[in-house]
XYZ file of C-alpha atoms in Angstrom:
679
model
C -74.057 86.981 -14.752
C -76.182 84.025 -16.341
C -73.487 83.836 -19.340
C -70.856 83.298 -16.827
C -72.750 80.410 -15.131
C -73.509 78.856 -18.434
C -69.507 78.945 -19.319
C -68.736 77.193 -16.051
C -71.200 74.572 -16.513
C -69.973 73.726 -20.001
C -66.502 73.813 -18.764
C -67.244 71.328 -16.007
C -69.001 68.942 -18.224
C -66.104 68.860 -20.852
C -63.509 66.461 -18.630
C -62.139 64.303 -21.189
C -58.808 65.759 -21.138
C -58.722 65.549 -17.361
C -59.157 61.863 -17.339
C -56.548 61.199 -20.144
C -53.971 62.888 -18.153
C -54.858 60.691 -14.882
C -54.909 57.476 -16.922
C -51.339 58.145 -18.259
C -50.131 58.811 -14.703
C -51.952 55.824 -13.482
C -50.755 53.628 -16.306
C -47.094 54.278 -15.596
C -47.576 53.099 -11.951
C -49.593 49.883 -12.712
C -46.564 49.136 -15.618
C -44.109 49.828 -12.801
C -45.502 47.536 -10.298
C -46.023 44.999 -12.865
C -42.457 45.238 -13.895
C -41.444 45.023 -10.525
C -43.384 42.149 -9.921
C -42.214 40.131 -12.753
C -38.412 41.053 -12.562
C -38.592 40.030 -8.962
C -39.968 36.773 -9.926
C -37.371 36.251 -12.418
C -34.817 37.141 -9.943
C -36.260 34.318 -7.599
C -36.011 31.760 -10.230
C -32.455 32.848 -10.844
C -31.459 32.986 -7.337
C -32.860 29.369 -7.015
C -30.569 28.274 -9.496
C -27.600 29.947 -8.627
C -28.398 28.252 -5.178
C -28.726 24.995 -6.521
C -25.237 25.089 -8.391
C -23.601 26.553 -5.581
C -24.653 23.812 -3.089
C -23.536 21.291 -5.776
C -20.434 23.013 -6.374
C -19.528 23.421 -2.602
C -20.507 20.006 -1.787
C -17.945 18.410 -4.675
C -15.321 20.860 -3.342
C -15.577 19.198 0.048
C -15.339 16.051 -1.010
C -12.111 16.688 -2.674
C -10.852 18.700 0.188
C -11.676 15.915 2.508
C -9.688 13.454 0.709
C -6.634 15.385 -0.578
C -6.495 18.352 1.784
C -5.399 20.449 -1.060
C -7.343 23.809 -1.534
C -5.873 24.000 -4.787
C -7.857 20.929 -6.041
C -10.808 21.633 -3.917
C -11.591 24.896 -5.363
C -10.818 23.727 -8.686
C -13.340 20.987 -8.348
C -15.886 23.295 -7.284
C -15.164 25.520 -10.440
C -15.791 22.476 -12.783
C -18.980 21.443 -11.178
C -20.194 24.901 -11.489
C -19.098 24.766 -15.251
C -20.748 21.538 -15.887
C -24.186 23.091 -14.652
C -23.612 25.986 -17.045
C -21.947 28.483 -14.585
C -18.338 28.979 -16.356
C -18.172 32.633 -14.696
C -19.327 34.521 -11.783
C -17.997 31.400 -9.795
C -16.376 32.261 -6.662
C -14.904 29.091 -4.644
C -12.541 29.456 -1.397
C -11.578 27.575 1.594
C -12.869 29.502 4.652
C -13.528 28.866 8.656
C -17.134 27.183 9.242
C -19.690 29.762 9.792
C -21.195 27.667 12.460
C -20.263 28.642 16.123
C -17.710 26.220 18.041
C -17.332 24.463 14.652
C -13.516 24.127 13.942
C -13.650 22.519 10.540
C -12.598 24.299 7.204
C -15.324 24.705 4.822
C -15.742 25.229 0.997
C -17.356 28.459 0.317
C -19.028 28.782 -3.092
C -20.514 32.170 -4.366
C -22.342 32.225 -7.583
C -23.267 35.653 -9.334
C -25.398 35.826 -12.371
C -26.493 39.124 -13.632
C -30.340 39.088 -15.137
C -31.658 41.354 -18.140
C -34.053 44.061 -16.691
C -37.234 44.473 -19.454
C -39.999 46.047 -18.156
C -38.261 47.726 -14.805
C -36.492 49.765 -17.270
C -39.282 52.257 -17.008
C -38.472 52.906 -13.543
C -34.193 52.715 -13.726
C -31.388 53.158 -15.930
C -29.859 49.906 -15.052
C -30.354 47.036 -17.806
C -29.184 44.199 -15.522
C -29.807 43.205 -11.998
C -27.025 40.795 -10.153
C -28.276 37.657 -8.509
C -25.907 36.017 -5.997
C -26.180 32.820 -3.756
C -23.392 31.214 -1.319
C -23.155 27.627 0.029
C -20.760 26.036 2.908
C -19.889 22.490 2.643
C -17.612 20.853 5.017
C -16.141 17.407 5.897
C -17.974 15.987 8.572
C -17.312 13.354 11.224
C -18.899 10.338 9.763
C -16.527 8.962 7.440
C -13.448 6.247 8.080
C -10.869 7.667 10.482
C -6.820 7.509 10.079
C -6.192 5.791 13.734
C -9.275 3.510 14.724
C -9.548 1.142 17.649
C -12.723 -1.010 16.742
C -12.991 -3.061 19.702
C -16.012 -1.897 21.944
C -14.831 -3.769 25.127
C -11.211 -3.042 25.241
C -8.928 -0.261 26.304
C -9.553 1.645 22.849
C -7.087 4.138 22.365
C -4.630 4.647 25.178
C -1.284 6.832 25.630
C 1.032 6.446 28.559
C 4.939 7.334 29.334
C 5.328 10.008 27.060
C 3.885 8.855 24.148
C 2.111 10.991 21.227
C -0.088 10.844 18.350
C -0.366 13.173 15.669
C -3.255 13.336 13.175
C -3.467 16.908 11.616
C -5.800 16.157 8.885
C -8.139 13.415 10.245
C -9.793 11.881 13.133
C -8.860 9.644 15.841
C -11.728 7.067 16.903
C -12.374 4.548 19.098
C -15.247 2.643 19.770
C -14.330 2.365 23.519
C -12.263 5.088 25.438
C -9.851 7.166 24.542
C -7.398 8.043 27.528
C -4.036 9.332 28.243
C -1.822 8.869 31.107
C -0.772 12.567 31.617
C -1.320 15.979 29.731
C 1.793 15.534 28.310
C 0.784 12.441 26.327
C -0.784 14.783 23.210
C -3.263 13.853 20.619
C -3.230 16.137 17.681
C -6.148 15.957 15.741
C -9.089 17.936 14.594
C -11.681 15.273 15.904
C -11.835 12.776 18.554
C -14.581 10.326 18.260
C -15.302 7.991 21.473
C -17.891 5.519 22.650
C -17.469 5.827 26.448
C -15.780 8.130 29.130
C -14.467 11.258 28.252
C -11.407 12.062 26.309
C -8.887 14.176 28.483
C -9.344 17.590 27.314
C -5.741 18.637 28.705
C -4.355 16.133 26.107
C -6.062 17.215 22.954
C -4.147 19.760 20.688
C -5.699 21.316 17.557
C -3.716 21.135 14.535
C -2.659 24.458 13.016
C -5.382 26.423 11.751
C -7.807 25.003 14.228
C -9.223 26.706 16.977
C -10.204 23.686 19.016
C -10.487 19.972 18.812
C -14.138 18.343 18.162
C -15.244 15.649 20.042
C -18.135 13.180 19.704
C -19.581 10.616 21.197
C -20.148 7.986 18.476
C -19.692 4.733 17.131
C -17.167 4.010 14.381
C -17.768 1.244 11.707
C -14.779 -0.437 10.443
C -14.016 1.114 7.296
C -12.316 -1.942 5.656
C -14.735 -4.901 6.689
C -15.039 -6.944 3.673
C -18.900 -7.404 4.678
C -19.487 -3.646 4.622
C -19.236 -2.694 0.996
C -17.329 0.399 1.611
C -14.608 1.743 -0.216
C -11.385 -0.481 0.514
C -13.560 -3.417 1.511
C -13.421 -5.123 -1.865
C -9.448 -4.809 -1.938
C -9.401 -6.408 1.419
C -11.083 -9.501 -0.213
C -8.745 -9.417 -2.856
C -5.923 -9.520 -0.745
C -7.041 -12.378 1.808
C -8.475 -14.621 -1.023
C -5.214 -16.890 -1.074
C -4.415 -17.344 2.303
C -6.636 -20.875 2.640
C -4.721 -21.846 -0.590
C -1.344 -21.144 0.931
C -1.921 -23.571 3.721
C -2.357 -26.418 1.280
C 1.066 -25.859 -0.400
C 3.148 -28.933 -0.406
C 6.825 -29.338 -1.482
C 7.657 -30.324 -5.140
C 8.858 -33.857 -6.068
C 12.543 -34.724 -6.397
C 13.929 -35.643 -9.800
C 14.500 -39.140 -10.234
C 17.962 -39.785 -11.566
C 20.160 -43.047 -11.712
C 23.481 -44.054 -13.328
C 25.544 -41.762 -15.205
C 29.378 -41.309 -15.541
C 31.739 -39.991 -12.957
C 34.654 -37.771 -13.532
C 37.321 -36.336 -11.231
C 39.269 -33.375 -12.534
C 42.678 -32.536 -10.231
C 44.985 -29.673 -10.885
C 46.966 -31.952 -13.761
C 45.088 -35.234 -13.879
C 41.973 -36.639 -14.719
C 40.226 -39.762 -14.142
C 36.921 -41.462 -14.584
C 34.671 -40.983 -17.720
C 32.530 -38.279 -19.440
C 29.084 -38.625 -20.759
C 28.663 -39.729 -24.412
C 29.024 -36.361 -26.678
C 30.880 -34.632 -24.086
C 34.870 -34.520 -24.122
C 37.896 -32.335 -22.927
C 41.137 -31.758 -24.888
C 42.539 -29.934 -21.808
C 45.269 -31.591 -19.870
C 45.008 -29.809 -16.479
C 43.263 -27.024 -15.017
C 41.534 -25.000 -15.758
C 39.314 -27.801 -17.402
C 37.058 -27.087 -20.296
C 34.483 -29.602 -21.274
C 32.355 -29.562 -24.177
C 28.964 -30.988 -24.772
C 27.639 -31.388 -28.395
C 23.746 -31.658 -28.877
C 20.988 -31.885 -26.829
C 21.746 -35.017 -24.941
C 20.587 -36.282 -22.080
C 24.056 -35.972 -20.648
C 24.036 -38.230 -17.637
C 26.590 -37.685 -14.849
C 26.830 -39.265 -11.528
C 29.683 -37.641 -9.304
C 31.912 -34.531 -10.388
C 34.968 -33.900 -8.364
C 36.930 -30.913 -8.950
C 40.259 -31.067 -6.768
C 41.710 -28.439 -4.914
C 43.130 -25.615 -6.821
C 41.288 -26.723 -9.972
C 38.584 -24.987 -11.741
C 36.425 -26.765 -14.596
C 33.731 -25.148 -17.342
C 31.171 -27.417 -19.047
C 30.049 -25.707 -22.141
C 27.365 -26.492 -24.850
C 26.115 -24.102 -27.660
C 22.843 -26.225 -28.442
C 19.414 -25.111 -27.089
C 17.300 -27.353 -25.146
C 20.068 -29.643 -23.715
C 19.228 -31.881 -20.751
C 21.755 -32.561 -18.159
C 20.880 -35.019 -15.316
C 22.915 -35.420 -12.296
C 22.360 -38.483 -10.095
C 24.793 -37.439 -6.891
C 25.222 -34.350 -5.089
C 27.111 -31.370 -7.170
C 29.768 -30.421 -4.439
C 32.089 -27.601 -5.216
C 34.334 -29.082 -2.732
C 37.688 -26.942 -2.123
C 38.004 -26.035 -5.921
C 38.477 -22.730 -7.630
C 35.155 -23.349 -9.027
C 32.881 -25.101 -11.117
C 30.802 -23.510 -14.160
C 28.014 -24.959 -16.336
C 27.411 -23.042 -19.324
C 24.564 -25.478 -20.853
C 23.432 -23.533 -23.522
C 19.743 -21.648 -23.838
C 16.919 -23.375 -22.487
C 18.699 -25.917 -20.805
C 17.293 -28.542 -18.205
C 19.362 -29.346 -15.054
C 17.920 -32.360 -13.187
C 19.921 -32.612 -10.100
C 18.565 -35.461 -7.741
C 21.243 -34.883 -5.174
C 21.260 -31.326 -4.460
C 23.872 -28.514 -4.807
C 26.517 -27.866 -1.987
C 29.074 -24.754 -2.114
C 31.811 -24.357 0.605
C 35.181 -23.227 1.450
C 35.650 -20.671 -0.999
C 34.522 -22.379 -4.010
C 31.970 -20.787 -6.425
C 29.229 -22.814 -8.381
C 27.612 -21.180 -11.406
C 25.095 -22.136 -13.901
C 23.458 -20.226 -17.020
C 20.087 -19.916 -17.326
C 17.450 -22.546 -17.420
C 15.238 -24.831 -15.630
C 16.417 -26.218 -12.299
C 14.628 -29.283 -10.772
C 16.598 -30.012 -7.720
C 16.314 -32.846 -4.884
C 17.740 -32.882 -1.328
C 20.979 -33.371 0.253
C 22.101 -32.767 3.806
C 24.124 -29.778 4.728
C 26.922 -30.568 7.015
C 27.426 -27.044 8.116
C 23.881 -26.308 8.826
C 22.350 -26.314 12.179
C 20.672 -29.635 13.585
C 18.457 -30.839 11.999
C 20.152 -30.492 8.574
C 18.254 -32.312 6.243
C 15.930 -31.735 3.180
C 17.882 -28.857 1.609
C 18.168 -28.461 -2.120
C 20.958 -26.003 -1.880
C 23.588 -25.266 0.585
C 25.985 -22.410 0.917
C 28.605 -22.224 3.688
C 32.019 -20.840 4.499
C 33.045 -18.450 1.552
C 31.108 -20.622 -0.941
C 28.885 -19.019 -3.494
C 26.420 -19.886 -6.192
C 25.033 -17.768 -8.982
C 22.153 -19.282 -11.349
C 21.701 -17.150 -14.450
C 18.168 -15.877 -15.618
C 15.477 -15.865 -16.306
C 15.299 -19.366 -14.891
C 12.483 -21.921 -13.465
C 13.339 -23.204 -9.979
C 11.633 -26.432 -8.588
C 13.133 -27.302 -5.554
C 12.124 -30.303 -3.617
C 13.620 -28.831 -0.164
C 14.856 -25.597 1.338
C 17.537 -23.319 0.714
C 20.346 -23.244 3.521
C 22.588 -20.132 3.160
C 24.722 -20.058 6.509
C 27.303 -17.766 5.355
C 29.977 -17.056 2.494
C 30.015 -15.250 -0.731
C 32.077 -13.722 -3.288
C 34.209 -10.871 -2.153
C 31.945 -7.848 -2.363
C 30.081 -5.554 -0.400
C 28.278 -7.361 0.819
C 29.323 -10.652 -0.416
C 26.867 -12.436 -2.823
C 26.412 -15.608 -1.455
C 23.434 -16.999 -3.766
C 21.920 -15.347 -6.589
C 18.732 -17.108 -8.313
C 18.271 -15.132 -11.791
C 18.726 -11.919 -10.385
C 18.778 -9.126 -12.493
C 16.225 -10.680 -14.907
C 12.508 -10.340 -14.578
C 10.549 -13.841 -15.826
C 11.917 -16.200 -13.491
C 9.727 -18.680 -11.355
C 9.981 -20.455 -8.029
C 8.583 -23.423 -6.548
C 10.594 -24.229 -3.207
C 10.225 -26.865 -0.939
C 11.399 -26.745 2.820
C 13.866 -28.550 4.870
C 12.639 -31.706 6.677
C 12.711 -30.862 9.830
C 13.227 -27.010 10.278
C 10.443 -26.409 8.060
C 12.185 -23.422 6.140
C 12.352 -22.793 2.396
C 15.182 -20.125 3.048
C 16.934 -20.874 6.080
C 19.499 -18.730 8.069
C 20.464 -16.481 5.183
C 23.665 -14.686 5.738
C 25.473 -12.617 3.418
C 23.219 -11.679 0.369
C 20.928 -13.919 -1.123
C 19.290 -12.211 -4.391
C 16.013 -13.758 -6.003
C 15.408 -12.614 -9.440
C 12.158 -10.912 -10.264
C 9.191 -13.333 -11.025
C 6.862 -11.182 -13.114
C 5.427 -12.339 -16.351
C 6.563 -16.130 -16.086
C 4.929 -19.149 -16.453
C 2.938 -20.027 -13.182
C 3.562 -23.189 -11.098
C 1.321 -25.044 -8.857
C 0.974 -23.923 -5.350
C -1.089 -25.471 -3.328
C -4.615 -25.089 -4.770
C -3.794 -22.182 -6.779
C -1.096 -21.178 -9.108
C 1.744 -18.555 -8.868
C 5.350 -17.451 -9.763
C 6.420 -17.446 -6.208
C 5.648 -20.212 -3.907
C 7.289 -21.393 -0.697
C 6.317 -24.676 1.214
C 8.037 -23.213 4.349
C 9.229 -19.932 5.914
C 11.705 -17.698 5.924
C 14.717 -16.889 8.397
C 17.679 -14.750 8.080
C 20.334 -13.726 10.426
C 22.144 -10.262 11.286
C 24.015 -8.641 8.461
C 21.972 -10.275 5.740
C 20.747 -8.678 2.691
C 17.619 -10.728 1.100
C 16.006 -9.590 -1.748
C 12.663 -11.622 -2.742
C 11.416 -11.299 -6.197
C 9.013 -9.070 -7.297
C 5.852 -10.937 -8.418
C 2.020 -10.492 -8.469
C 1.374 -12.927 -5.646
C 3.935 -14.581 -3.054
C 2.579 -17.485 -1.518
C 4.542 -18.341 1.509
C 3.459 -21.056 4.013
C 5.029 -20.479 7.042
C 6.447 -17.161 8.780
C 8.937 -14.564 7.971
C 11.655 -14.055 10.726
C 14.326 -11.462 9.553
C 17.148 -10.241 11.421
C 18.943 -8.369 8.842
C 18.272 -6.260 6.152
C 15.413 -7.316 3.422
C 13.894 -6.264 0.293
C 10.406 -7.221 -0.649
C 9.841 -7.010 -4.509
C 6.547 -5.437 -5.292
C 3.266 -7.707 -4.797
C 1.394 -9.325 -2.354
C 2.603 -11.578 0.134
C 0.180 -14.341 1.433
C 2.210 -15.530 4.905
C 0.519 -18.066 6.815
C 2.199 -17.388 10.064
C 3.580 -14.342 11.415
C 6.064 -11.572 9.916
C 8.617 -10.347 12.365
C 11.357 -8.143 11.710
C 14.261 -7.758 14.020
C 12.830 -9.705 16.717
C 16.029 -11.865 17.449
C 18.184 -9.402 16.686
C 19.249 -6.194 14.450
C 19.327 -4.990 11.764
C 19.684 -2.519 8.887
C 22.600 -3.423 6.081
C 24.519 -0.827 4.473
C 24.927 -0.805 0.727
C 22.665 -3.672 0.150
C 22.900 -4.089 -3.734
C 19.436 -4.034 -4.630
C 18.850 -0.533 -3.112
C 22.679 1.069 -2.779
C 21.119 2.648 0.639
C 21.077 1.620 4.412
C 18.228 -0.791 4.701
C 16.152 -2.543 7.365
C 13.161 -3.244 5.447
C 12.349 -1.907 1.943
C 9.284 -2.928 0.383
C 7.772 -0.592 -2.179
C 4.256 -1.516 -3.598
C 3.807 -4.231 -1.227
C 0.583 -5.804 0.567
C 1.774 -8.288 3.461
C -1.336 -10.615 4.250
C -0.479 -12.172 7.661
C -2.706 -15.086 8.658
C -1.538 -15.408 12.179
C -1.639 -19.318 12.040
C 1.605 -19.212 14.355
C 2.561 -16.169 16.581
C 5.572 -15.000 18.260
C 6.392 -12.922 21.432
C 7.600 -9.809 20.302
C 9.732 -8.141 23.246
C 7.149 -9.363 25.542
C 4.092 -8.958 23.684
C 2.879 -12.351 23.461
C 0.964 -13.705 20.199
C 2.245 -11.400 17.845
C 1.260 -11.863 14.243
C 3.559 -8.679 13.095
C 6.647 -7.953 15.100
C 8.944 -5.093 14.547
C 11.952 -4.872 16.916
C 15.459 -4.306 17.638
C 17.713 -2.821 15.343
C 15.340 -2.172 12.473
C 15.482 1.721 12.493
C 14.714 1.927 8.617
C 11.438 0.874 7.358
C 9.891 1.535 4.502
C 6.971 -0.001 3.526
C 4.574 1.300 0.808
C 1.280 -0.115 -0.349
C 0.294 -0.573 -3.908
C -1.626 2.315 -5.489
C -4.363 2.003 -8.186
C -4.985 -0.171 -10.417
C -3.945 -2.681 -8.111
C -6.473 -5.004 -6.601
C -4.798 -4.382 -3.348
C -4.386 -0.757 -3.710
C -3.886 1.135 -0.195
C -3.287 -1.888 1.826
C 0.104 -2.244 3.465
C -0.346 -4.726 5.983
C -3.617 -7.355 6.734
C -3.797 -9.070 9.742
C -5.799 -11.899 10.792
C -9.602 -11.847 9.597
C -11.007 -14.345 12.050
C -12.563 -12.849 14.962
C -11.225 -15.560 16.936
C -7.724 -14.966 16.140
C -6.513 -11.780 18.335
C -2.807 -12.078 17.104
C -1.273 -8.616 18.010
C 1.032 -6.157 16.009
C 3.732 -4.904 18.043
C 6.366 -1.871 17.177
C 9.116 -2.327 20.273
C 12.415 -1.291 21.113
C 14.399 -0.111 18.190
C 11.783 0.269 15.776
C 12.327 3.717 14.975
C 12.133 5.644 11.813
C 9.312 3.149 10.683
C 7.158 4.678 7.579
C 4.390 2.838 6.287
C 1.806 4.298 3.762
C -1.546 2.438 3.388
C -3.888 0.903 5.670
C -2.170 -1.042 8.783
C -5.370 -3.349 9.413
C -5.173 -5.661 12.558
C -9.155 -5.633 13.121
C -9.312 -8.200 15.555
C -5.945 -7.670 17.468
C -4.356 -4.855 19.413
C -1.406 -2.550 18.100
C 0.949 -2.199 20.785
C 3.876 0.311 20.743
C 6.405 0.895 23.240
C 10.447 1.569 23.663
C 10.278 4.881 21.566
C 9.138 3.079 18.548
C 7.957 5.299 15.953
C 5.622 5.235 12.959
C 4.745 7.843 10.608
C 3.849 7.865 6.758
C 6.596 10.096 5.282
C 7.631 7.424 2.446
C 6.434 9.810 -0.406
C 4.273 12.809 -1.000
C 1.079 10.935 -1.341
C 1.425 9.180 1.743
C -1.265 8.306 4.199
C -1.080 6.123 6.915
C -4.319 4.647 8.400
C -3.640 2.724 11.602
C -6.539 -0.056 12.623
C -6.659 -2.262 15.361
C -8.789 -3.782 18.021
C -6.999 -1.168 20.248
C -4.037 1.366 19.981
C -1.562 1.382 22.808
C 1.076 3.740 22.757
C 3.864 3.988 25.506
C 7.200 4.530 26.759
C 7.908 7.061 24.343
C 6.457 5.778 20.950
C 4.939 7.994 18.342
C 2.572 7.839 15.709
C 2.274 10.590 13.137
C -0.050 10.564 9.933
C -0.700 12.805 7.067
C -3.732 11.502 5.958
C -6.258 14.458 5.152
C -10.252 14.483 5.761
C -11.085 11.444 7.227
C -13.313 11.386 10.161
C -14.633 8.866 12.468
C -18.292 8.167 13.036
C -20.916 5.771 11.495
C -23.118 7.225 8.806
C -20.796 6.758 5.848
C -20.995 10.132 4.405
C -17.976 12.568 3.617
C -19.308 15.881 3.374
C -22.157 18.130 4.601
C -23.487 21.440 3.516
C -23.701 23.630 6.723
C -25.232 26.847 5.039
């Protein structure tokens, strides 16, 4: 018994082995807990990094989606931002519905997953890595410029009556006053309506495809193009309007001073008078050929070409000078041609007149032309440098420099063609320049154009003085055209016109900025479109690509009942294509800019007959109302990148008129950001 107790006591005292086994089990637990803590902390750090990059990528994708409307470009942008931040894989961007209740916007969703290696935790699991994910949602918010905006806080805002409709499927409709409709049939299709008074009529609001409802916000909308705002687009407005003050100071060029000279008459079978020194002819009957040798100057007084006869004056020398003291009149002849050699200068103190069926033709050169009276022009008929009437025509080769003390009267006429070309000034060449005066009393630089009047392009040419600026295209007066006309004005960086444009036929505007010190009216006094205009080959009312029209509103017109209109589009102009320049132009995105003075409330009117009007770019009348009536239609389907942004103090649509814009991602509001993280 004693021996057994002694053995038990000995065994109880020897506990080293038990403690070692217990310590082993405890150490495994301690290490496991420590491993979990360390791996959890590492996972949290990775998730924070994932979330940071997911937020950045989603926000970038939303910005791109807002400006382009392209899901492909948006998801690509999100993936690129993630890659720039070290995540070239494990990135899943997509376009989804907003996770926020009652939010009909589309969001850019980005999920980022990265697996982190397990180190100490391997004692508890067979896995070697742990996937860590983070997700972000971002959407375009209603606090960027809208595509249809009424800026006036005290006016009628945006109003639709008489079957009018407005479609802005990808951007906001915004008013600083009310948004009203006469009936539920006057629909406004848009994802967002911003307003500042009243309540938009819910029965007229229609969500575009893919949206469940229209979001409405009671909020003020800032002017996105105000030059003092510093917002995108405001710099371009400043650039576009910079020349208007200078245009108002344009004065006509001085007439050349020419006296004396030789007079010659060339009839069908006889000639009388004399030719200038170094000019001679061996011809004894029509057609007459007169050869001038050297550079002159060759001084002429009157040149008379008898009925049924024609004459050609030729010179092979470069830099010759021809002086004409009297009017150059084609009379009833079969034509008069001057091939004066390259770089010739023509000083024509008495102007040029083509009538009956007689054509006049000049090779390229510099043309300094005085004034005459056009007997067939409407009263008053004085102060014209070039007159065309009847079936007459005048062709100037190019490139040429035109310095005209008076205006151009082109009442009718033209060579047999479709349509007849009555007047061509360097057409088909690119480095012409134009400084054109105006008729004495009528005040037009181009008056009553009928037939086809074609101006050559004026790009890259030597500039001429134009008011207090210089330009390659300068008019001291306005432009008026008749029905059936095809008028093509030059492409030039700047077109300075101290007057209004009042067109009643087809008109093609060459690319560039048009600073018009007056109003622009198309079809206000008649239609309309012209078939096979030689500059387009298609039916055209207005064709103006890469063009910005800047309108001062110094003079206005009543447009089918809309008084004091600075812009008028009326009867017969059923084909209008006007597209703003694109980058890097200093006026990129601006199609039509109205008066900038808050005291000038000139309106923009689209009236009866103004169908199929397509304007791509900003149509900006910040101080005057935009009024549409008579089933006028306005859209922006000129090209695939089109975007019509229609801005006025008010936007008033009635009598079956329609507006449609395909701009994407433009909201209203006043905060100035374009996207926001929502989750």
